[in-house]
Coordinates of C-alpha atoms in Angstrom, one line a residue:
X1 CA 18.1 30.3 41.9
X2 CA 17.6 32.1 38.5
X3 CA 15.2 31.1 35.8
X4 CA 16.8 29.5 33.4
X5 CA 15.6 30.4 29.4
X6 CA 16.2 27.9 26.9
X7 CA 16.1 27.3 23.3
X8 CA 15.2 24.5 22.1
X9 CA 16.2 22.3 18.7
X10 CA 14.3 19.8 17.9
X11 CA 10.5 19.6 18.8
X12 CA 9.9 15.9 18.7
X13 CA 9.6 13.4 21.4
X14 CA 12.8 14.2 23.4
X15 CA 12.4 17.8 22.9
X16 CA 9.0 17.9 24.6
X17 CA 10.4 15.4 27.5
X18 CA 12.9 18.2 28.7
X19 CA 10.8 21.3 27.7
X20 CA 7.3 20.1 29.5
X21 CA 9.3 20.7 33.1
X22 CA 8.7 24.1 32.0
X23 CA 4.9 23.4 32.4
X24 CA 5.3 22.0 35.8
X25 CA 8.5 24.1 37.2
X26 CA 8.0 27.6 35.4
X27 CA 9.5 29.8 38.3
X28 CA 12.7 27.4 37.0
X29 CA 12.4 26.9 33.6
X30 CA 11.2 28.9 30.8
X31 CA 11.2 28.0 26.9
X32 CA 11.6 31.4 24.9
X33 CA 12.4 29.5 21.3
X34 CA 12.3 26.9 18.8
X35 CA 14.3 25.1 15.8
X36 CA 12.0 22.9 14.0
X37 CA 12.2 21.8 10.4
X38 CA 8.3 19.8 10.4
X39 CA 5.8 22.8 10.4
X40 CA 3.1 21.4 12.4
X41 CA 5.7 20.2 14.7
X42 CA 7.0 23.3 15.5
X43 CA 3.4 24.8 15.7
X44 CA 2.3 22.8 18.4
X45 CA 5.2 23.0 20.5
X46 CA 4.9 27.0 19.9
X47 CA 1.6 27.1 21.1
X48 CA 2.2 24.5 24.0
X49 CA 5.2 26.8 25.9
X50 CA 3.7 30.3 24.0
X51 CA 6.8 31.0 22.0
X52 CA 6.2 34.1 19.7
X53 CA 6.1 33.6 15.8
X54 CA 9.5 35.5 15.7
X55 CA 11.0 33.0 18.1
X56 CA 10.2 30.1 15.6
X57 CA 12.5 28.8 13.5
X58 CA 12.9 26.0 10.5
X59 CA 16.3 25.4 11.1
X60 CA 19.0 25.5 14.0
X61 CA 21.4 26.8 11.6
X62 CA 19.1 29.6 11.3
X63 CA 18.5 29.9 15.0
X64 CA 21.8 29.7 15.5
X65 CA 22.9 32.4 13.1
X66 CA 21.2 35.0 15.7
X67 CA 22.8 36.7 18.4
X68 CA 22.7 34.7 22.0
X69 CA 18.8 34.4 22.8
X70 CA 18.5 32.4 25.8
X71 CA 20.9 31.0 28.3
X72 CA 21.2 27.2 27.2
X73 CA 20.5 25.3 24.4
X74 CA 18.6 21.8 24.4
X75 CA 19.6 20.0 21.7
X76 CA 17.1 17.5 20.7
X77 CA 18.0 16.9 17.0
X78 CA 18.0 12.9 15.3
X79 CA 21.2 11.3 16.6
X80 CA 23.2 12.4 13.2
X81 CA 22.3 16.4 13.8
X82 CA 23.8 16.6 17.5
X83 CA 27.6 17.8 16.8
X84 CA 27.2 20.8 15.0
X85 CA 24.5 22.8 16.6
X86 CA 26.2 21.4 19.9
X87 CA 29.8 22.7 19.0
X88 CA 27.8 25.9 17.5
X89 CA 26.2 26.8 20.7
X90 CA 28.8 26.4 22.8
X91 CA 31.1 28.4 20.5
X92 CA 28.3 31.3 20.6
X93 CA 28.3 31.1 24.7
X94 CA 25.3 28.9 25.6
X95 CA 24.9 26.3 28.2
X96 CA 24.3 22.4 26.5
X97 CA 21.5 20.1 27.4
X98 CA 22.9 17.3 25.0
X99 CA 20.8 14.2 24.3
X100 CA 22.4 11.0 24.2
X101 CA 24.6 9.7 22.3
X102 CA 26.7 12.8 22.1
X103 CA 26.9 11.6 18.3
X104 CA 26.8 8.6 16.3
X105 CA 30.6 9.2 15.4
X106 CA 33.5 8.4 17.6
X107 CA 35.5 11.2 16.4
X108 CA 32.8 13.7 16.8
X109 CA 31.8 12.2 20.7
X110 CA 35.8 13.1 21.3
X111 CA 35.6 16.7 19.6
X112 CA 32.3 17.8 21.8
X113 CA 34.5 16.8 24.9
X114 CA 37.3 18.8 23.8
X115 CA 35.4 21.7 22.6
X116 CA 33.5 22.0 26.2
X117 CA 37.1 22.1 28.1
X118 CA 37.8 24.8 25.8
X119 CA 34.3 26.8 25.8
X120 CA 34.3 26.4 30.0
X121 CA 30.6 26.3 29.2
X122 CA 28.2 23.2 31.1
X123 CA 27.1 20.6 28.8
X124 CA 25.1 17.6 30.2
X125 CA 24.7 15.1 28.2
X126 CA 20.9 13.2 28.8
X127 CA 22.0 10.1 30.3
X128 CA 18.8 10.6 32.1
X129 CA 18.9 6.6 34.2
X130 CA 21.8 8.4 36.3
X131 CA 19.0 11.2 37.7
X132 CA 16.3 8.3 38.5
X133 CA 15.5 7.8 42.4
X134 CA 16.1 3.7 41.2
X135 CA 19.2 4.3 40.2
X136 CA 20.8 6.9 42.6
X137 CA 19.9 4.4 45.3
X138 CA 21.7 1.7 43.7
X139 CA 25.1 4.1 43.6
X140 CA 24.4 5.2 47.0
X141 CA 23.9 1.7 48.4
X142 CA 27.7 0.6 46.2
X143 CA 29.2 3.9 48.0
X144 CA 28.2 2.7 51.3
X145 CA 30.1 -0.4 51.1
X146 CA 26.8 -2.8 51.3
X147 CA 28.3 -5.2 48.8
X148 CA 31.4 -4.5 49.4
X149 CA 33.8 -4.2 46.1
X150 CA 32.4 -5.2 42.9
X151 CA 33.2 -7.9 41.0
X152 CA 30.7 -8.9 38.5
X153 CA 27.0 -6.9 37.2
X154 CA 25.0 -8.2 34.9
X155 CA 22.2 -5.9 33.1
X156 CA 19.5 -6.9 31.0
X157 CA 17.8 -4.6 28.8
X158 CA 14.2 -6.0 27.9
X159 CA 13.4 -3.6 24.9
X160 CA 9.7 -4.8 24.5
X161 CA 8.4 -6.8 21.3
X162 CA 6.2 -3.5 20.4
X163 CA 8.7 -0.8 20.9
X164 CA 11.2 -2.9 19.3
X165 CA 9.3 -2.7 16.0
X166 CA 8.0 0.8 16.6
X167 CA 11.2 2.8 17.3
X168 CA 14.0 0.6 16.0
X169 CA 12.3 -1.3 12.9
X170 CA 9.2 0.9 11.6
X171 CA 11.0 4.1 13.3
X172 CA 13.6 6.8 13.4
X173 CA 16.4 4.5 14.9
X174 CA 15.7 1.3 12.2
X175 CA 19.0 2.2 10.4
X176 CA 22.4 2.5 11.6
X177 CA 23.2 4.4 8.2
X178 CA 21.3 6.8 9.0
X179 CA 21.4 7.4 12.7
X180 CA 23.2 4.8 15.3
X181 CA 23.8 1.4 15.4
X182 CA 21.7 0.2 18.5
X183 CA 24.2 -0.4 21.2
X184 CA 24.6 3.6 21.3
X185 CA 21.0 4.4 19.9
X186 CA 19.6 2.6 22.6
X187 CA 22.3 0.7 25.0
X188 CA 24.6 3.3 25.5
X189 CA 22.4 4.4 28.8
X190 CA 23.1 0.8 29.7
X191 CA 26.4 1.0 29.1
X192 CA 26.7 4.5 30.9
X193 CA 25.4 3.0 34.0
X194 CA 27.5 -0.2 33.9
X195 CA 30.7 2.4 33.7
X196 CA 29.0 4.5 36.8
X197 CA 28.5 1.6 39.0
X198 CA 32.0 0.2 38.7
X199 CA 34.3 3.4 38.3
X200 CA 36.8 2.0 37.0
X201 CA 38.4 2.3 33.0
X202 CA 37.1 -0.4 30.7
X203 CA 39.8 -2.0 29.2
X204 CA 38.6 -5.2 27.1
X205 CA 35.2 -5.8 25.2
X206 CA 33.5 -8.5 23.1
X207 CA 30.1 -8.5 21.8
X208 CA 27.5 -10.9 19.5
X209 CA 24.4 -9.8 17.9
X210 CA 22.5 -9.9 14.7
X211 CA 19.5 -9.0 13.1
X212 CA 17.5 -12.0 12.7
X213 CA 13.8 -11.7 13.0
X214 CA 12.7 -8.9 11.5
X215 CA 13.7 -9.6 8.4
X216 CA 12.0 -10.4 4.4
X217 CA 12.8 -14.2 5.7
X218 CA 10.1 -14.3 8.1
X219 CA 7.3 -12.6 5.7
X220 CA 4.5 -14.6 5.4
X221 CA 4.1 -15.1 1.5
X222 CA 0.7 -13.7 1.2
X223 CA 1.8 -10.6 3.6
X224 CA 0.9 -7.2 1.8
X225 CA 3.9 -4.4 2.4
X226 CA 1.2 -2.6 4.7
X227 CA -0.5 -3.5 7.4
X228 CA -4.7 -1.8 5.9
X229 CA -3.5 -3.3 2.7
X230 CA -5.8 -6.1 4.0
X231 CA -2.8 -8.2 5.6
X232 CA -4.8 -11.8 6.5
X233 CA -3.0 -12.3 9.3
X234 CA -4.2 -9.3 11.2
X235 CA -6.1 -10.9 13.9
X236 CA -2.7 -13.4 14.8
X237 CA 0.2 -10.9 13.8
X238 CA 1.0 -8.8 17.0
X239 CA 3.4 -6.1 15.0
X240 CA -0.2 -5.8 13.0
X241 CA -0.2 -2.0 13.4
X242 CA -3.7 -0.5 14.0
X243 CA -3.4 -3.2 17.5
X244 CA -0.4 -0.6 18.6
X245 CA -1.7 3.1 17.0
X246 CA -5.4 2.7 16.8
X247 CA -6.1 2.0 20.6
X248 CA -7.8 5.5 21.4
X249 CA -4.5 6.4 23.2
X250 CA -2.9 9.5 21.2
X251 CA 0.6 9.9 23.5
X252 CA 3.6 7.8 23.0
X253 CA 3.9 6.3 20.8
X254 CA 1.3 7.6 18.6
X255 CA 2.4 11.1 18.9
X256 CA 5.2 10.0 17.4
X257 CA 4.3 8.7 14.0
X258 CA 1.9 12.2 13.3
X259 CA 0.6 15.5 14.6
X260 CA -3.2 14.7 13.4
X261 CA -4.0 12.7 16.2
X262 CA -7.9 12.3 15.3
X263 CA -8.8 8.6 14.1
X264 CA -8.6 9.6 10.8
X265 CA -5.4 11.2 10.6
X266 CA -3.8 8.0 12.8
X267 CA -5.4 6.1 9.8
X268 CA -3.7 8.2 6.6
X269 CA 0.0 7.7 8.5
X270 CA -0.4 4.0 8.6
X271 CA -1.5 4.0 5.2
X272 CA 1.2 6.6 4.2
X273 CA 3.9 6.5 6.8
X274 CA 6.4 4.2 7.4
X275 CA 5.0 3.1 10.6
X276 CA 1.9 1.2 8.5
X277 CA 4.3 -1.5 7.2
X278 CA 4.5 -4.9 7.5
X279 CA 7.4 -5.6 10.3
X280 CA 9.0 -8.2 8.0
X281 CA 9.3 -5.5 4.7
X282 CA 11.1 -2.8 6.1
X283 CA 14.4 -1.3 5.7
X284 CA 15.8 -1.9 8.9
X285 CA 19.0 -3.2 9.7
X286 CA 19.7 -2.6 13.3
X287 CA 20.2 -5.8 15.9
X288 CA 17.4 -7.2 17.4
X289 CA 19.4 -8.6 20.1
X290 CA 23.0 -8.0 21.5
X291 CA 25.3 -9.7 24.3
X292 CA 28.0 -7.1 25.2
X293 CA 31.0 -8.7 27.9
X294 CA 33.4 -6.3 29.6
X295 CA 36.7 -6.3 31.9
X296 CA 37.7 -3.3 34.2
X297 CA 40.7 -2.2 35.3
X298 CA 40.4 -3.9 38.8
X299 CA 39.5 -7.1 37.6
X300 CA 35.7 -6.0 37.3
X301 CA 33.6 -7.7 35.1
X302 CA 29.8 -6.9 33.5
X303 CA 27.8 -8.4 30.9
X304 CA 24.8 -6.4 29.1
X305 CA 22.0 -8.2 27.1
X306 CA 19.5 -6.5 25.3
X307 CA 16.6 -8.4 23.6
X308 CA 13.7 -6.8 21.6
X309 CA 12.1 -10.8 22.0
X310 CA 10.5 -9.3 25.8
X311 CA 7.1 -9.4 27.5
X312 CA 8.0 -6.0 29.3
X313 CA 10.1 -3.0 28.7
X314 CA 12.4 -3.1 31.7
X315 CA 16.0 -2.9 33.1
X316 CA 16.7 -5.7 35.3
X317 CA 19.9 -6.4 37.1
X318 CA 22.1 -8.2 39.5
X319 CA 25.2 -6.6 41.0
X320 CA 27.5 -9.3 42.7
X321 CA 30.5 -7.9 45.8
X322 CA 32.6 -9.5 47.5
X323 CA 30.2 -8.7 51.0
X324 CA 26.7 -9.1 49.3
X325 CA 25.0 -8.7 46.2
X326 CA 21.9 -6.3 44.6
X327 CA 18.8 -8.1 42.7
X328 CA 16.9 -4.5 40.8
X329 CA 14.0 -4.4 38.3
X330 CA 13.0 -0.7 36.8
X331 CA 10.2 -0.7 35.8
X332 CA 9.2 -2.6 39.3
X333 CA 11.1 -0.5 41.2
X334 CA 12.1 -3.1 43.3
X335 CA 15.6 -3.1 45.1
X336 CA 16.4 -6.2 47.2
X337 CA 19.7 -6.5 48.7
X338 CA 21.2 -9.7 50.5
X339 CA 24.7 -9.2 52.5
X340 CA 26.4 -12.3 53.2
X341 CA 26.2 -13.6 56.5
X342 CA 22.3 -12.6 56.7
X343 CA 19.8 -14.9 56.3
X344 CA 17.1 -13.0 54.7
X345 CA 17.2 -9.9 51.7
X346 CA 16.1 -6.2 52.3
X347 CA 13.8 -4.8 50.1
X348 CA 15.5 -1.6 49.5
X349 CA 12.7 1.6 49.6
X350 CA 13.0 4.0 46.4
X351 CA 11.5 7.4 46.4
X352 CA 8.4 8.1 44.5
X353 CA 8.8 9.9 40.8
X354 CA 6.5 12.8 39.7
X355 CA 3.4 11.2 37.6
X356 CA 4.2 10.8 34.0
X357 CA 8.0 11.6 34.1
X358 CA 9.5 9.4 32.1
X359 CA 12.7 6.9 32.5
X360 CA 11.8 6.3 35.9
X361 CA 12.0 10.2 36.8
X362 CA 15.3 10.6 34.7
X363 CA 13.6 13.1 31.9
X364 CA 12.9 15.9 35.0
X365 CA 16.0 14.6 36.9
X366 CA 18.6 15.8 34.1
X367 CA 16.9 19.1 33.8
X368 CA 16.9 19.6 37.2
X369 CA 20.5 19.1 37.9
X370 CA 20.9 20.9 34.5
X371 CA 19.2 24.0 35.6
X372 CA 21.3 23.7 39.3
X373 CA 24.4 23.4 36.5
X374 CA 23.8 26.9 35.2
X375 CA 23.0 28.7 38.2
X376 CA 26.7 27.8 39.2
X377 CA 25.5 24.9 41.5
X378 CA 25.5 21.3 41.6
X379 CA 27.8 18.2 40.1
X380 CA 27.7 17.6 36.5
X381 CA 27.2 13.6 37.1
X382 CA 26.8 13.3 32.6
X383 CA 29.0 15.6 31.4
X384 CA 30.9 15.4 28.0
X385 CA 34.0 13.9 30.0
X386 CA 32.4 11.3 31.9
X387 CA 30.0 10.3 29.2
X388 CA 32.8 9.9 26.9
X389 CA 33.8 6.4 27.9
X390 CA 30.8 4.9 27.9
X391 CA 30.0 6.2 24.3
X392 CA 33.5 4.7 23.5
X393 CA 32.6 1.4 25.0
X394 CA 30.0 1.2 22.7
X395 CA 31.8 1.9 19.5
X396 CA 34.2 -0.5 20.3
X397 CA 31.2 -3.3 21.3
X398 CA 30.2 -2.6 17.7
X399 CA 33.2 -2.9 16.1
X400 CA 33.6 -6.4 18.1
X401 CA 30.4 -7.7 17.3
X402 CA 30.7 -6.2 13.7
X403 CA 34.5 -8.3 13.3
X404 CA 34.2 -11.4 15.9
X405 CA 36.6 -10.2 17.7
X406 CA 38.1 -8.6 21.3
X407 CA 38.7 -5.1 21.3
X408 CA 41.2 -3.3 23.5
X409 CA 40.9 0.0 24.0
X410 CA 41.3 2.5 26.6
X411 CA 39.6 5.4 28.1
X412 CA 40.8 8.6 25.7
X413 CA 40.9 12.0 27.6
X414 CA 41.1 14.0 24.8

């Protein structure tokens, strides 16, 4: 199998999932490029996979304006910056490593599709749960006929308390203005695997969800807008933010919110940076909790949940056939199975994951399939085409929660 040579845009946390397999696969993988508008950013990652000065770009418009430098692009860019350097590469002859969602626009998730029909080129998009040992043993164990056909699954997303206020009310994905609403920033892997499991068109979705605790409303009166603004409820509050940043850890998520990592330069971001403030006086305006209810062709039917008011940060679900039924927990990576007519459940084995992959092995999985992909091998189990309808599931969950209403709609293939 040939080494595969990628460019990649965007140098932030997604970026540096997919690229470090370079680290630990190099005969496979090699990074020869990067687009990255934050200096230090693009610095580090430069000097973390030895990309050349001349290799280095501000832009992907600029790296994109180059002849064909590599064989594949990743494209790693904030949700609103995937469709044109995606559409670009393709158009100039590269393979696509896509991260989810294929774009925050349902017009744009439809073009991408069409556009890689045309090209002939592979694009995967980073549905990354699909490539975890947990959940290719769920598929295989559906396949096999141990619960015979499916008639219900229910999934529950348990965001995390923390991580809801880090990534989706301090963070990048707080604003569905200016990225994606969060049934696609964060639930459309959910909804992905729901699709996958059942295999059948979606035809009917409802949804309710709201915004309702991380909001001005629950401010305590004498709360400053900053957390080291001398906030007096720092010893109770547990969004309080040097209690999640100033631990002595400096990965994720702290290597998200700068690229000083000493004490002191954790300390001038919280004072500066927008992951200082007060929870309650943001500008956020994503949900902080969603129910999601679907119908299949086939008489299927699934229900998602996804709550940022959780203990852990887990999947959990419960997959119900006619001949038995699945009980699965991620983050655990427990699978018990109990077919009808048995007295006692199987506790289902799952294959180790690599340390420090992350989504349960997902992150290396897609880049391994992805690299398989361009070497003329493998099955594309994300591409554009069967990542469409899950992307379309979730525009129209948001448009039902949004309008109180059902939506019909049904799988477009073009």
């Amino acid at each position: 199998m040939n080494k595969v040579k990628v460019l990649v845009l965007g140098a932030g946390s997604r970026g540096n999932a997919y690229a470090n397999y370079s680290r630990m696969h190099p005969d496979e993988l090699e990074i020869v490029a990067v687009a990255e508008p934050d200096h230090k950013r693009r610095e580090q990652f430069a000097g973390r996979y030895q990309i050349g000065s001349e290799s280095c770009f501000s832009s992907w418009e600029e790296a994109l304006s180059l002849p064909k430098m590599a064989d594949a692009v990743f494209v790693c860019t904030l949700d609103e910056f995937h469709t044109q350097p995606a559409l670009k590469a393709l158009e100039l002859g590269y393979d696509v490593l896509l991260e989810k969602p294929m774009s925050n626009q349902e017009e744009e998730c439809i073009a991408i599709e069409r556009a890689v029909r045309e090209s002939g080129r592979v694009l995967t998009v980073c549905h990354v749960l699909r490539y975890t040992p947990f959940f290719q043993k769920i598929k295989e164990l559906i396949h096999n006929g141990e619960v015979g056909k499916i008639m219900t699954i229910d999934l529950i997303e348990n965001v995390g308390n923390w991580h809801q206020a880090h990534s989706f009310v301090r963070g990048n994905w707080r604003s569905f203005e200016e990225t994606s609403p969060m049934i696609l920033a964060k639930s459309c892997h959910d909804m992905d695997i729901i699709s996958w499991l059942i295999e059948e068109p979606c035809e009917w979705i409802s949804s309710f969800g709201s915004l309702t605790h991380f909001t001005e409303a629950n401010r305590p009166a004498d709360a400053p807008d900053r957390c080291l603004e001398g906030c007096p409820h720092a010893e109770e509050c547990v969004y309080y933010a040097p209690k999640i940043y100033l631990t002595g850890n400096t990965k994720w998520p702290v290597d998200v919110i700068t690229t000083d990592l000493t004490p002191e330069g954790i300390t001038e971001a919280l004072q500066k940076g927008p992951y200082g403030r007060c929870v309650y006086a943001c500008d956020n305006n994503v949900v902080d909790h969603q129910v999601v209810n679907m119908e299949f062709a086939g008489g299927a039917t699934a229900s998602f949940t996804m709550s940022a008011f959780t203990a852990d940060m887990t999947r959990q679900m419960k997959i119900m056939g006619t001949a038995g039924q699945i009980m699965a927990d991620l983050e655990k990576s427990e699978i018990r199975l109990h077919r009808f007519g048995e007295q006692e459940e199987v506790r289902v084995p799952v294959a180790d994951v690599e340390d420090g992959v992350g989504h349960g092995g997902g992150d290396f999985g897609v880049v391994q399939n992805f690299i398989r992909l361009v070497n003329g091998e493998g099955d594309n189990l994300t591409s554009a085409h069967a990542s469409l309808q899950s992307h379309l599931m979730c525009f129209a969950a948001e448009r039902a929660r949004k309008e109180h209403c059902v939506v019909n709609f049904s799988f477009r293939n073009s």
